Each structure stands twice: as C-alpha cells, then as structure tokens.
CSV table of C-alpha atoms in Angstrom, one decimal:
chain,number,residue,atom,x,y,z
A,1,MET,CA,0.8,-1.8,8.3
A,2,PRO,CA,2.9,-4.9,9.2
A,3,GLN,CA,4.6,-6.3,6.4
A,4,LEU,CA,3.5,-9.8,6.4
A,5,LEU,CA,5.0,-12.8,4.9
A,6,ARG,CA,2.4,-15.0,2.7
A,7,VAL,CA,1.8,-18.0,1.2
A,8,GLN,CA,-0.7,-17.7,-1.4
A,9,ASN,CA,-2.0,-20.2,-4.2
A,10,PHE,CA,-0.1,-22.9,-2.9
A,11,ASN,CA,-0.8,-26.2,-4.1
A,12,VAL,CA,-0.9,-29.8,-2.6
A,13,SER,CA,-1.9,-32.9,-3.4
A,14,SER,CA,-4.3,-34.8,-1.1
A,15,ASP,CA,-1.5,-36.3,0.8
A,16,GLY,CA,0.6,-33.1,1.6
A,17,PHE,CA,2.6,-33.2,-1.6
A,18,GLY,CA,3.5,-29.7,-3.2
A,19,ALA,CA,5.8,-31.5,-6.0
A,20,GLY,CA,6.1,-35.1,-7.2
A,21,GLU,CA,9.4,-36.9,-7.4
A,22,ASN,CA,11.8,-36.4,-10.3
A,23,GLN,CA,11.8,-32.7,-10.8
A,24,SER,CA,13.3,-32.1,-14.4
A,25,LEU,CA,12.6,-29.5,-16.9
A,26,GLU,CA,10.1,-31.9,-19.1
A,27,ARG,CA,8.5,-32.1,-16.0
A,28,PRO,CA,9.4,-29.4,-13.8
A,29,PHE,CA,6.4,-31.3,-11.1
A,30,GLY,CA,7.9,-34.2,-11.5
A,31,HIS,CA,5.9,-37.4,-11.3
A,32,ALA,CA,2.6,-34.8,-9.9
A,33,ASP,CA,0.3,-32.9,-13.2
A,34,PRO,CA,0.2,-29.5,-12.8
A,35,GLY,CA,-2.3,-29.7,-15.0
A,36,THR,CA,-4.7,-31.5,-12.6
A,37,MET,CA,-3.1,-29.8,-9.4
A,38,PHE,CA,-3.6,-26.6,-10.6
A,39,ALA,CA,-7.4,-26.5,-13.0
A,40,TRP,CA,-9.0,-24.6,-10.6
A,41,ALA,CA,-6.6,-21.8,-10.3
A,42,GLY,CA,-6.3,-21.9,-14.7
A,43,ALA,CA,-9.9,-21.8,-14.6
A,44,THR,CA,-10.6,-18.4,-12.8
A,45,ALA,CA,-11.3,-14.5,-15.3
A,46,SER,CA,-7.8,-13.7,-13.0
A,47,TRP,CA,-5.2,-16.0,-13.3
A,48,PRO,CA,-2.2,-14.4,-14.2
A,49,ASN,CA,-0.8,-17.2,-17.6
A,50,ARG,CA,-4.5,-16.4,-18.9
A,51,THR,CA,-4.9,-15.3,-22.3
A,52,ALA,CA,-8.1,-16.1,-23.7
A,53,PRO,CA,-11.0,-13.5,-22.5
A,54,GLY,CA,-13.9,-15.5,-20.1
A,55,GLY,CA,-13.0,-17.6,-16.8
A,56,SER,CA,-14.8,-17.4,-13.6
A,57,ARG,CA,-15.0,-15.0,-11.0
A,58,GLY,CA,-16.3,-17.1,-8.1
A,59,LEU,CA,-14.7,-18.3,-5.2
A,60,ASP,CA,-11.6,-19.3,-6.4
A,61,ASP,CA,-11.3,-15.6,-8.3
A,62,TYR,CA,-11.2,-14.7,-5.1
A,63,LEU,CA,-8.0,-16.2,-4.3
A,64,THR,CA,-6.2,-16.2,-7.5
A,65,ARG,CA,-6.4,-12.4,-7.8
A,66,ASP,CA,-5.3,-12.2,-3.9
A,67,PHE,CA,-2.0,-13.1,-5.5
A,68,ALA,CA,-0.5,-9.5,-6.3
A,69,HIS,CA,-2.5,-7.7,-3.8
A,70,ASN,CA,-0.3,-5.3,-1.7
A,71,ILE,CA,2.8,-7.7,-2.4
A,72,GLY,CA,5.6,-5.9,-3.2
A,73,ALA,CA,8.5,-9.1,-3.2
A,74,GLU,CA,8.3,-12.9,-4.2
A,75,ILE,CA,10.2,-15.1,-2.4
A,76,MET,CA,11.2,-18.4,-3.4
A,77,GLY,CA,13.3,-21.8,-3.6
A,78,ARG,CA,15.9,-22.6,-5.9
A,79,ASN,CA,14.3,-25.8,-6.8
A,80,LYS,CA,11.0,-23.5,-7.9
A,81,PHE,CA,12.9,-21.4,-10.2
A,82,GLY,CA,14.5,-23.9,-12.4
A,83,PRO,CA,15.3,-28.1,-12.6
A,84,GLN,CA,19.0,-27.2,-12.2
A,85,ARG,CA,21.1,-28.2,-8.8
A,86,GLY,CA,24.4,-27.5,-7.4
A,87,PRO,CA,26.6,-25.1,-9.5
A,88,TRP,CA,25.1,-22.7,-11.8
A,89,GLN,CA,26.1,-24.6,-15.3
A,90,ASP,CA,25.3,-21.4,-17.0
A,91,HIS,CA,23.3,-18.5,-17.0
A,92,ASP,CA,21.2,-18.9,-19.6
A,93,TRP,CA,18.3,-20.4,-17.5
A,94,LYS,CA,16.5,-17.7,-16.3
A,95,GLY,CA,13.1,-19.5,-14.7
A,96,TRP,CA,10.0,-21.4,-16.0
A,97,TRP,CA,8.1,-18.2,-17.1
A,98,GLY,CA,9.3,-16.1,-19.9
A,99,GLU,CA,9.8,-12.9,-20.9
A,100,GLU,CA,7.0,-11.5,-18.9
A,101,PRO,CA,7.4,-13.5,-15.6
A,102,PRO,CA,3.5,-13.2,-13.5
A,103,PHE,CA,5.5,-11.1,-10.2
A,104,HIS,CA,5.9,-8.0,-11.6
A,105,THR,CA,8.3,-7.2,-8.3
A,106,PRO,CA,12.1,-8.1,-7.4
A,107,VAL,CA,12.2,-11.3,-6.6
A,108,PHE,CA,14.7,-13.4,-3.9
A,109,VAL,CA,15.9,-16.7,-5.0
A,110,MET,CA,17.5,-18.5,-2.2
A,111,THR,CA,20.6,-20.5,-3.1
A,112,HIS,CA,23.9,-21.0,-1.8
A,113,HIS,CA,25.6,-20.3,-5.2
A,114,PRO,CA,26.2,-17.4,-5.9
A,115,ARG,CA,24.9,-15.8,-9.1
A,116,PRO,CA,24.4,-12.3,-10.9
A,117,SER,CA,20.7,-10.5,-10.6
A,118,PHE,CA,18.7,-10.1,-14.0
A,119,THR,CA,15.8,-8.1,-14.6
A,120,LEU,CA,12.6,-10.0,-17.4
A,121,SER,CA,10.0,-7.0,-17.9
A,122,ASP,CA,9.4,-5.7,-14.3
A,123,THR,CA,10.2,-8.7,-12.7
A,124,THR,CA,14.1,-8.6,-11.3
A,125,PHE,CA,15.6,-11.8,-10.1
A,126,HIS,CA,18.3,-11.7,-7.2
A,127,PHE,CA,20.0,-14.8,-6.1
A,128,VAL,CA,20.6,-14.6,-2.3
A,129,GLY,CA,22.5,-16.9,0.3
A,130,GLY,CA,21.4,-16.6,4.1
A,131,ASP,CA,19.4,-18.6,6.7
A,132,PRO,CA,15.5,-17.5,6.0
A,133,ALA,CA,15.3,-14.5,8.6
A,134,GLU,CA,18.2,-12.5,6.6
A,135,VAL,CA,16.8,-13.2,3.2
A,136,LEU,CA,12.9,-11.9,4.6
A,137,ALA,CA,14.7,-8.9,5.6
A,138,GLN,CA,16.1,-7.7,2.1
A,139,ALA,CA,13.1,-9.0,0.6
A,140,ARG,CA,11.1,-6.7,3.4
A,141,GLU,CA,13.1,-3.6,2.4
A,142,ALA,CA,12.6,-4.4,-1.4
A,143,ALA,CA,8.9,-4.3,-1.4
A,144,ARG,CA,9.0,-0.7,0.7
A,145,GLY,CA,5.9,-1.6,3.1
A,146,LYS,CA,4.2,-4.3,1.1
A,147,ASP,CA,4.3,-7.4,2.0
A,148,VAL,CA,5.9,-10.5,0.7
A,149,ARG,CA,4.9,-13.4,-1.0
A,150,LEU,CA,6.7,-16.6,-0.1
A,151,GLY,CA,6.6,-18.6,-2.9
A,152,GLY,CA,7.8,-22.4,-2.0
A,153,GLY,CA,8.4,-25.2,-2.8
A,154,ALA,CA,7.4,-26.8,-0.3
A,155,ALA,CA,10.2,-27.1,1.8
A,156,THR,CA,11.3,-23.6,1.5
A,157,ILE,CA,7.7,-23.1,2.8
A,158,ARG,CA,8.6,-25.7,5.7
A,159,GLN,CA,12.3,-23.7,6.6
A,160,PHE,CA,10.4,-20.2,7.6
A,161,LEU,CA,7.5,-22.7,9.9
A,162,ASP,CA,10.0,-24.0,11.5
A,163,ALA,CA,11.7,-20.2,11.4
A,164,ASP,CA,8.0,-19.1,12.9
A,165,LEU,CA,8.3,-16.6,9.9
A,166,VAL,CA,5.2,-17.2,8.1
A,167,ASP,CA,1.9,-14.8,8.5
A,168,THR,CA,-0.7,-16.3,6.4
A,169,LEU,CA,-1.1,-19.3,4.1
A,170,HIS,CA,-3.5,-20.2,1.6
A,171,VAL,CA,-2.9,-23.5,0.3
A,172,ALA,CA,-5.1,-25.4,-1.9
A,173,VAL,CA,-5.6,-28.9,-1.3
A,174,SER,CA,-6.4,-31.2,-4.1
A,175,PRO,CA,-8.6,-34.3,-3.1
A,176,ALA,CA,-8.9,-36.3,-6.3
A,177,VAL,CA,-4.7,-36.0,-6.6
A,178,LYS,CA,-2.6,-38.5,-4.6
A,179,LEU,CA,1.3,-38.1,-4.8
A,180,GLY,CA,2.6,-41.1,-2.3
A,181,SER,CA,5.9,-39.1,-2.6
A,182,GLY,CA,7.8,-36.1,-3.7
A,183,SER,CA,7.8,-32.7,-1.5
A,184,ARG,CA,6.0,-32.8,1.3
A,185,LEU,CA,4.8,-30.2,3.0
A,186,TRP,CA,2.9,-31.8,5.5
A,187,GLU,CA,1.5,-34.6,6.7
A,188,SER,CA,-1.5,-33.1,7.6
A,189,PRO,CA,-2.7,-29.5,8.0
A,190,ASP,CA,-3.6,-30.3,11.3
A,191,GLU,CA,0.2,-30.2,11.9
A,192,LEU,CA,-0.1,-25.7,12.2
A,193,LEU,CA,-3.1,-25.3,14.3
A,194,ASP,CA,-1.1,-24.9,17.7
A,195,ARG,CA,-0.1,-21.6,15.7
A,196,PHE,CA,-2.6,-20.7,13.6
A,197,HIS,CA,-6.1,-20.2,12.9
A,198,CYS,CA,-7.5,-21.9,9.7
A,199,ASP,CA,-10.4,-22.0,7.9
A,200,VAL,CA,-11.3,-24.7,5.7
A,201,VAL,CA,-13.4,-23.7,2.6
A,202,PRO,CA,-14.2,-26.4,0.4
A,203,SER,CA,-14.7,-24.8,-3.0
A,204,PRO,CA,-17.4,-25.3,-5.8
A,205,SER,CA,-14.5,-25.9,-8.2
A,206,GLY,CA,-13.3,-29.3,-5.8
A,207,VAL,CA,-10.2,-28.2,-4.2
A,208,THR,CA,-10.3,-27.0,-0.2
A,209,HIS,CA,-9.0,-23.8,0.0
A,210,HIS,CA,-7.0,-24.1,3.6
A,211,LEU,CA,-6.4,-20.0,4.9
A,212,PHE,CA,-4.2,-20.1,8.1
A,213,TRP,CA,-3.3,-16.8,10.0
A,214,ARG,CA,-1.7,-16.6,12.7
A,215,ARG,CA,-3.4,-17.0,16.4
B,1,MET,CA,-9.3,-5.2,-19.5
B,2,PRO,CA,-12.8,-5.0,-19.2
B,3,GLN,CA,-14.4,-2.5,-17.0
B,4,LEU,CA,-16.7,-4.2,-14.7
B,5,LEU,CA,-20.0,-3.0,-12.4
B,6,ARG,CA,-19.3,-4.9,-9.0
B,7,VAL,CA,-21.5,-5.2,-6.3
B,8,GLN,CA,-18.9,-6.0,-2.9
B,9,ASN,CA,-20.0,-6.9,0.2
B,10,PHE,CA,-23.8,-6.3,0.5
B,11,ASN,CA,-25.2,-7.7,3.2
B,12,VAL,CA,-29.0,-9.2,3.4
B,13,SER,CA,-30.9,-10.9,5.8
B,14,SER,CA,-32.3,-14.4,4.9
B,15,ASP,CA,-35.4,-13.6,3.9
B,16,GLY,CA,-33.6,-10.8,1.3
B,17,PHE,CA,-33.6,-7.6,3.2
B,18,GLY,CA,-30.2,-5.5,2.7
B,19,ALA,CA,-32.6,-3.2,5.5
B,20,GLY,CA,-35.0,-2.6,7.4
B,21,GLU,CA,-38.0,-0.2,7.4
B,22,ASN,CA,-38.1,3.1,9.2
B,23,GLN,CA,-34.1,4.0,8.4
B,24,SER,CA,-33.1,7.9,9.9
B,25,LEU,CA,-30.6,9.4,11.1
B,26,GLU,CA,-30.6,7.0,14.6
B,27,ARG,CA,-31.6,3.8,12.7
B,28,PRO,CA,-29.5,4.0,9.4
B,29,PHE,CA,-30.8,0.4,8.3
B,30,GLY,CA,-34.3,0.8,10.0
B,31,HIS,CA,-35.2,-2.2,12.2
B,32,ALA,CA,-32.0,-4.4,11.2
B,33,ASP,CA,-29.2,-4.1,13.8
B,34,PRO,CA,-26.0,-3.2,11.6
B,35,GLY,CA,-23.8,-5.2,14.3
B,36,THR,CA,-25.5,-7.8,13.8
B,37,MET,CA,-25.7,-8.0,10.3
B,38,PHE,CA,-21.9,-6.7,9.4
B,39,ALA,CA,-20.3,-8.6,12.1
B,40,TRP,CA,-18.4,-10.6,9.9
B,41,ALA,CA,-16.7,-8.1,8.2
B,42,GLY,CA,-16.2,-6.1,11.0
B,43,ALA,CA,-14.1,-9.1,12.4
B,44,THR,CA,-11.6,-8.8,9.7
B,45,ALA,CA,-8.0,-7.8,9.8
B,46,SER,CA,-9.1,-5.6,6.6
B,47,TRP,CA,-11.9,-3.9,7.1
B,48,PRO,CA,-12.1,-0.7,6.2
B,49,ASN,CA,-13.0,1.2,9.4
B,50,ARG,CA,-10.8,-1.1,11.9
B,51,THR,CA,-8.9,1.0,14.4
B,52,ALA,CA,-7.8,-1.5,16.7
B,53,PRO,CA,-4.6,-4.1,15.8
B,54,GLY,CA,-6.0,-7.9,14.8
B,55,GLY,CA,-8.6,-9.2,13.0
B,56,SER,CA,-9.2,-12.7,11.7
B,57,ARG,CA,-7.8,-13.3,8.0
B,58,GLY,CA,-9.7,-16.7,6.5
B,59,LEU,CA,-12.1,-16.4,4.1
B,60,ASP,CA,-14.2,-13.7,5.3
B,61,ASP,CA,-11.0,-10.9,4.6
B,62,TYR,CA,-10.2,-12.0,1.2
B,63,LEU,CA,-13.9,-10.7,0.9
B,64,THR,CA,-13.4,-7.9,3.1
B,65,ARG,CA,-9.8,-6.3,0.8
B,66,ASP,CA,-11.3,-7.3,-1.9
B,67,PHE,CA,-13.5,-4.4,-1.9
B,68,ALA,CA,-11.2,-2.2,-2.6
B,69,HIS,CA,-8.9,-4.3,-5.3
B,70,ASN,CA,-9.0,-2.0,-9.1
B,71,ILE,CA,-11.7,-0.1,-8.0
B,72,GLY,CA,-12.4,3.5,-9.4
B,73,ALA,CA,-15.7,4.6,-8.6
B,74,GLU,CA,-18.8,3.8,-6.4
B,75,ILE,CA,-22.1,4.9,-7.3
B,76,MET,CA,-24.7,4.7,-4.4
B,77,GLY,CA,-28.4,5.1,-4.1
B,78,ARG,CA,-29.8,8.3,-2.6
B,79,ASN,CA,-30.7,6.3,0.3
B,80,LYS,CA,-27.1,5.0,1.1
B,81,PHE,CA,-26.3,8.8,1.6
B,82,GLY,CA,-28.5,9.8,4.0
B,83,PRO,CA,-32.0,9.4,5.6
B,84,GLN,CA,-32.8,12.9,4.0
B,85,ARG,CA,-35.5,12.4,1.4
B,86,GLY,CA,-37.1,14.6,-0.8
B,87,PRO,CA,-35.3,17.8,-1.7
B,88,TRP,CA,-32.1,18.8,0.3
B,89,GLN,CA,-32.8,20.9,3.1
B,90,ASP,CA,-29.8,21.9,4.2
B,91,HIS,CA,-26.2,20.9,2.7
B,92,ASP,CA,-24.2,20.3,6.3
B,93,TRP,CA,-25.2,16.2,5.7
B,94,LYS,CA,-22.2,15.0,4.5
B,95,GLY,CA,-22.9,11.4,4.5
B,96,TRP,CA,-22.8,8.7,7.3
B,97,TRP,CA,-18.7,8.0,7.2
B,98,GLY,CA,-17.2,11.1,9.0
B,99,GLU,CA,-14.5,12.9,7.2
B,100,GLU,CA,-12.0,9.6,6.0
B,101,PRO,CA,-15.4,8.3,4.2
B,102,PRO,CA,-13.6,4.7,3.1
B,103,PHE,CA,-14.7,5.4,-0.4
B,104,HIS,CA,-10.7,7.1,-1.6
B,105,THR,CA,-12.9,7.6,-4.7
B,106,PRO,CA,-15.2,9.5,-6.9
B,107,VAL,CA,-18.7,8.4,-5.6
B,108,PHE,CA,-21.7,9.0,-7.8
B,109,VAL,CA,-25.1,9.9,-5.4
B,110,MET,CA,-27.8,9.0,-7.6
B,111,THR,CA,-30.8,11.6,-6.6
B,112,HIS,CA,-33.3,13.6,-8.7
B,113,HIS,CA,-32.4,16.8,-6.5
B,114,PRO,CA,-29.0,18.6,-7.6
B,115,ARG,CA,-26.5,19.1,-5.1
B,116,PRO,CA,-23.1,21.0,-5.5
B,117,SER,CA,-20.4,17.9,-5.5
B,118,PHE,CA,-17.9,17.8,-2.6
B,119,THR,CA,-15.0,16.3,-1.1
B,120,LEU,CA,-14.1,14.6,1.7
B,121,SER,CA,-10.5,13.5,2.1
B,122,ASP,CA,-9.4,11.8,-1.1
B,123,THR,CA,-13.2,10.3,-1.6
B,124,THR,CA,-15.4,13.0,-3.7
B,125,PHE,CA,-19.2,13.2,-3.4
B,126,HIS,CA,-21.1,13.9,-7.1
B,127,PHE,CA,-25.0,14.2,-7.1
B,128,VAL,CA,-26.5,12.7,-10.4
B,129,GLY,CA,-29.4,12.7,-12.5
B,130,GLY,CA,-30.0,10.1,-15.3
B,131,ASP,CA,-30.9,6.1,-15.4
B,132,PRO,CA,-28.5,3.4,-14.4
B,133,ALA,CA,-27.1,3.5,-18.2
B,134,GLU,CA,-25.9,7.3,-18.0
B,135,VAL,CA,-24.8,6.8,-14.7
B,136,LEU,CA,-22.6,4.2,-15.2
B,137,ALA,CA,-21.3,5.8,-17.9
B,138,GLN,CA,-19.8,8.7,-15.8
B,139,ALA,CA,-18.8,6.8,-13.4
B,140,ARG,CA,-16.4,4.2,-15.5
B,141,GLU,CA,-15.0,7.8,-17.1
B,142,ALA,CA,-14.2,9.0,-13.7
B,143,ALA,CA,-12.5,5.1,-12.9
B,144,ARG,CA,-9.9,5.6,-15.2
B,145,GLY,CA,-10.2,2.0,-17.1
B,146,LYS,CA,-10.5,0.6,-13.5
B,147,ASP,CA,-13.8,-0.9,-11.9
B,148,VAL,CA,-16.9,0.5,-10.4
B,149,ARG,CA,-18.8,-0.5,-7.4
B,150,LEU,CA,-22.4,-0.2,-7.0
B,151,GLY,CA,-23.0,0.0,-3.2
B,152,GLY,CA,-26.4,-0.2,-3.0
B,153,GLY,CA,-28.8,0.3,-1.4
B,154,ALA,CA,-31.2,-2.6,-2.4
B,155,ALA,CA,-33.0,-0.8,-4.5
B,156,THR,CA,-30.2,0.4,-6.2
B,157,ILE,CA,-28.5,-2.3,-7.3
B,158,ARG,CA,-32.2,-4.1,-8.3
B,159,GLN,CA,-32.3,-1.0,-10.9
B,160,PHE,CA,-29.1,-1.8,-12.2
B,161,LEU,CA,-29.6,-5.8,-12.9
B,162,ASP,CA,-32.7,-4.6,-13.9
B,163,ALA,CA,-31.2,-2.8,-16.5
B,164,ASP,CA,-28.9,-5.8,-16.8
B,165,LEU,CA,-25.6,-3.2,-16.2
B,166,VAL,CA,-24.0,-5.7,-13.0
B,167,ASP,CA,-20.7,-7.7,-14.2
B,168,THR,CA,-20.6,-9.7,-10.2
B,169,LEU,CA,-22.0,-9.5,-7.1
B,170,HIS,CA,-20.7,-10.5,-3.5
B,171,VAL,CA,-23.9,-10.8,-1.2
B,172,ALA,CA,-23.2,-12.1,2.5
B,173,VAL,CA,-26.5,-13.6,3.3
B,174,SER,CA,-27.1,-13.6,7.3
B,175,PRO,CA,-28.6,-16.7,8.4
B,176,ALA,CA,-29.5,-15.8,11.9
B,177,VAL,CA,-31.0,-12.4,11.2
B,178,LYS,CA,-34.8,-12.5,9.6
B,179,LEU,CA,-36.5,-9.1,9.1
B,180,GLY,CA,-39.8,-9.8,7.6
B,181,SER,CA,-40.3,-6.0,5.6
B,182,GLY,CA,-37.6,-3.3,4.3
B,183,SER,CA,-35.8,-3.1,1.4
B,184,ARG,CA,-35.8,-5.9,-0.6
B,185,LEU,CA,-32.9,-7.8,-2.6
B,186,TRP,CA,-34.5,-10.7,-3.7
B,187,GLU,CA,-37.0,-13.5,-2.6
B,188,SER,CA,-34.3,-16.1,-3.3
B,189,PRO,CA,-30.8,-15.9,-4.5
B,190,ASP,CA,-32.2,-18.3,-7.6
B,191,GLU,CA,-33.8,-15.2,-9.1
B,192,LEU,CA,-30.4,-14.5,-10.9
B,193,LEU,CA,-29.6,-17.7,-12.0
B,194,ASP,CA,-30.5,-17.4,-15.3
B,195,ARG,CA,-28.2,-14.6,-16.3
B,196,PHE,CA,-25.5,-15.8,-13.4
B,197,HIS,CA,-23.0,-18.4,-12.0
B,198,CYS,CA,-23.3,-18.8,-8.7
B,199,ASP,CA,-20.7,-20.2,-5.6
B,200,VAL,CA,-22.4,-20.5,-2.4
B,201,VAL,CA,-19.7,-20.4,-0.1
B,202,PRO,CA,-20.6,-21.1,3.8
B,203,SER,CA,-18.0,-18.9,5.6
B,204,PRO,CA,-16.9,-20.2,9.6
B,205,SER,CA,-18.1,-17.5,10.7
B,206,GLY,CA,-22.0,-17.9,9.5
B,207,VAL,CA,-22.9,-15.7,7.3
B,208,THR,CA,-22.9,-18.0,3.4
B,209,HIS,CA,-21.4,-15.8,0.9
B,210,HIS,CA,-22.7,-15.6,-2.7
B,211,LEU,CA,-20.5,-14.9,-5.3
B,212,PHE,CA,-22.4,-14.3,-8.6
B,213,TRP,CA,-21.0,-14.1,-11.9
B,214,ARG,CA,-22.3,-13.5,-15.7
B,215,ARG,CA,-22.9,-16.8,-17.7
C-alpha cells in the first residue's frame, strides 16, 4: 500500500481563503469566523471535539470520520500550531487543543526555530526544519506504513502542492463566506485540474466538498 | 460509544431491487448484472476485491473505504451466503468469496438450518437461527464494542427495518438499471423518511447515494 499524503477537512471561503487576516490568540482564524466556516463539520456525529451525543450521520459525517482513518502522522505549518511568530518566546504554548489534542499521532510542526518535542495524551509534537520532501520523509517513517495528513494552513498546503507531494485533497468550500483577504489556498479549484481529478459534491448542509486525487 | 447497526454499500436498481429473479450459482444476482450495479464501487481505489493498483479516490471511494471502518461483525441473510435453499446438502459451499473473504470479522449467517461454524483466513462464519434482535445481540457481543454491518440481502434488511433495529443505511441507487422484479428493498426511499433523516447525494459516477440516519 502506498503511503499517501492527504489533506482532510480543510475549509476555505468562497474566494479561496483558509483563514482571514490578523490571526491572533483571540482570533485564530483572523477576521474569519470559524463557527460559520466549520459549522458543517461541528454538526456531525463524528466531529472529534463533540462532547454532546447526537449529530448527523449523512454525507458530512463520512468526511468527518475519515479524518483519522489510516492516518499515522500529521504535518502542519507553524501558523496552525499557534499565533506566535519568530523565535519561541517561551514553551508554555502547547497548541490550541488543550490536554487531549484530536490528532492521536505524531505531529510535525514546520518551523525554522528549534524547540524540544513534547507529548500531550497520545499526541507528540515535533518541531522540524527542512523542505517539504524532508519533512514528509520524517512523517512517513513515524506513520509506520499509514498515510500522512497534511493539516494546513493554506500556505503549507501550497508549499507541498508546489513540490508535487500531495496525493489527495478534501477541501470544503463555504459558498456563503467571502473573506476578501487572508491566507489563500487558491484563486479557483480549477488551478489543480491539470494534475488532479476532482469530484465536486454539494452537501445538503450547504458546503461544497471538493475531492481531488492524482491523475 | 453506541454500537450501531449499519447497512453499507448496498446497491439497488432505480426501481428498488437489490437482486433480480432466479438467483443461482451462475447468476448470484439473478437477472441483474452485478458488473453494472457495482461498477461505481469497483472503480474505486479502496474496493476490497481490487487486485490492480489505481482506482478513483473521490466521493465513491469515501463510501467504499468506510465499508470496514469500525466494523466488528457482519450479519447476512442465508441467500447472500449462497444459492442453496432449504437444508444444507453438503458443507463444501463456503460462500462466494474464496479463501480471503472481504469481511475480516465474525459473520453471522441467518438460517433455520444448523451448520457448524468455519473459518477462512480472518473471517469466521457462524450459522444462527433466532429473530433479528437475538441475532443482533450475538453479533454485538462478537463485535467487542465496534459497530455491526448488516450485509443484506434486501429481505434481511427489511426484517431488521421492520424490527426498528437499523441505525444507519447507505444505499447506492443505480438510475440506469431497472429490474422490474426480484428481491425488493423499497418501492421508494421515501418510505424510510418517517424514521430517518436522509442525504441524497448524486455521485459524478452516476449512482445516487442515499445516506440515512435515525431521527
């Protein structure tokens, strides 16, 4: 079985932004409202952060529950890990996700600034430099035969796309959200059609799922 | 986590039949052509019987690869297991699936006619009498906390629906296939809407996925 590099449950606005401007501790997605962007996923039975019982088990739930399926490691950009930029001021910041991060695998955070690894529950965060191919090689080894999830943000996904390392992408487009500026994944999903097949699947919840795989 | 009873990847014709008339050793689906009915699933990368590499990784593949996700046992009707009817003539028949059945869990075959259990690779077939609730209780115990798949055929699914034991259903409707007679799941999917939510999702491959979950 090949070890795929997969983008899963990545959300963008109708104009192609994964997050807005001015990301901060208070506004992890900048001027974008994550409550609106991720409403489709939060409504599903399999949403990793769900605390109440219930939730839908239709199309959106298939995509949500595939998040962890056969995933052995995640790669994320430093800006997904936290709001700090530049050298680490302190090591108190341990990500947005509290004591039980939803990854349950090794996570490789791409940064030029060294920092020791640490573990929260069954998730270990490693901080790694190097180009996308080098980071992917480390993550593949840690994944022990399973696939690697590319967690974002948009700039990190674009880096791996530019290096032609991405095998599949699931991007949920929110037609009702327009951001105008921020962290851009694409001008249009058509940009990927030279290298990828794409199923465009409108969900009854309102988002349009874009499912890409290599030609 | 509740242990769900899930129908997965069940195919019906546009007029609601899961198989045609006159099922036999040569024609497991009677006058229906399984090559046409299951073409959408066979084209996917995750199709359990795939031998060649490749295959699509779009919407249909999400549904195909969910087939085994968190499943700990399967229940099937005797007519899915084989073409014989009435008392077992011999025990040579071990199902349609060869030495490596695609289930990889205990399978409970519902029949009034006793027969010893047997194992092929990592699938063990048990032959059980009793009503749907009794069989489900056995399968749940064997599934060790995981969900139970209800494998069909149509008459078996209807039995469990009548007993209100089914939690979710994924039924792929082939709009281009009309059978006229055979083993019927429904006159119309609307029959289930009093008890189930339903996402109706047309796939680019041509089938229409119906995804039901309890209200």
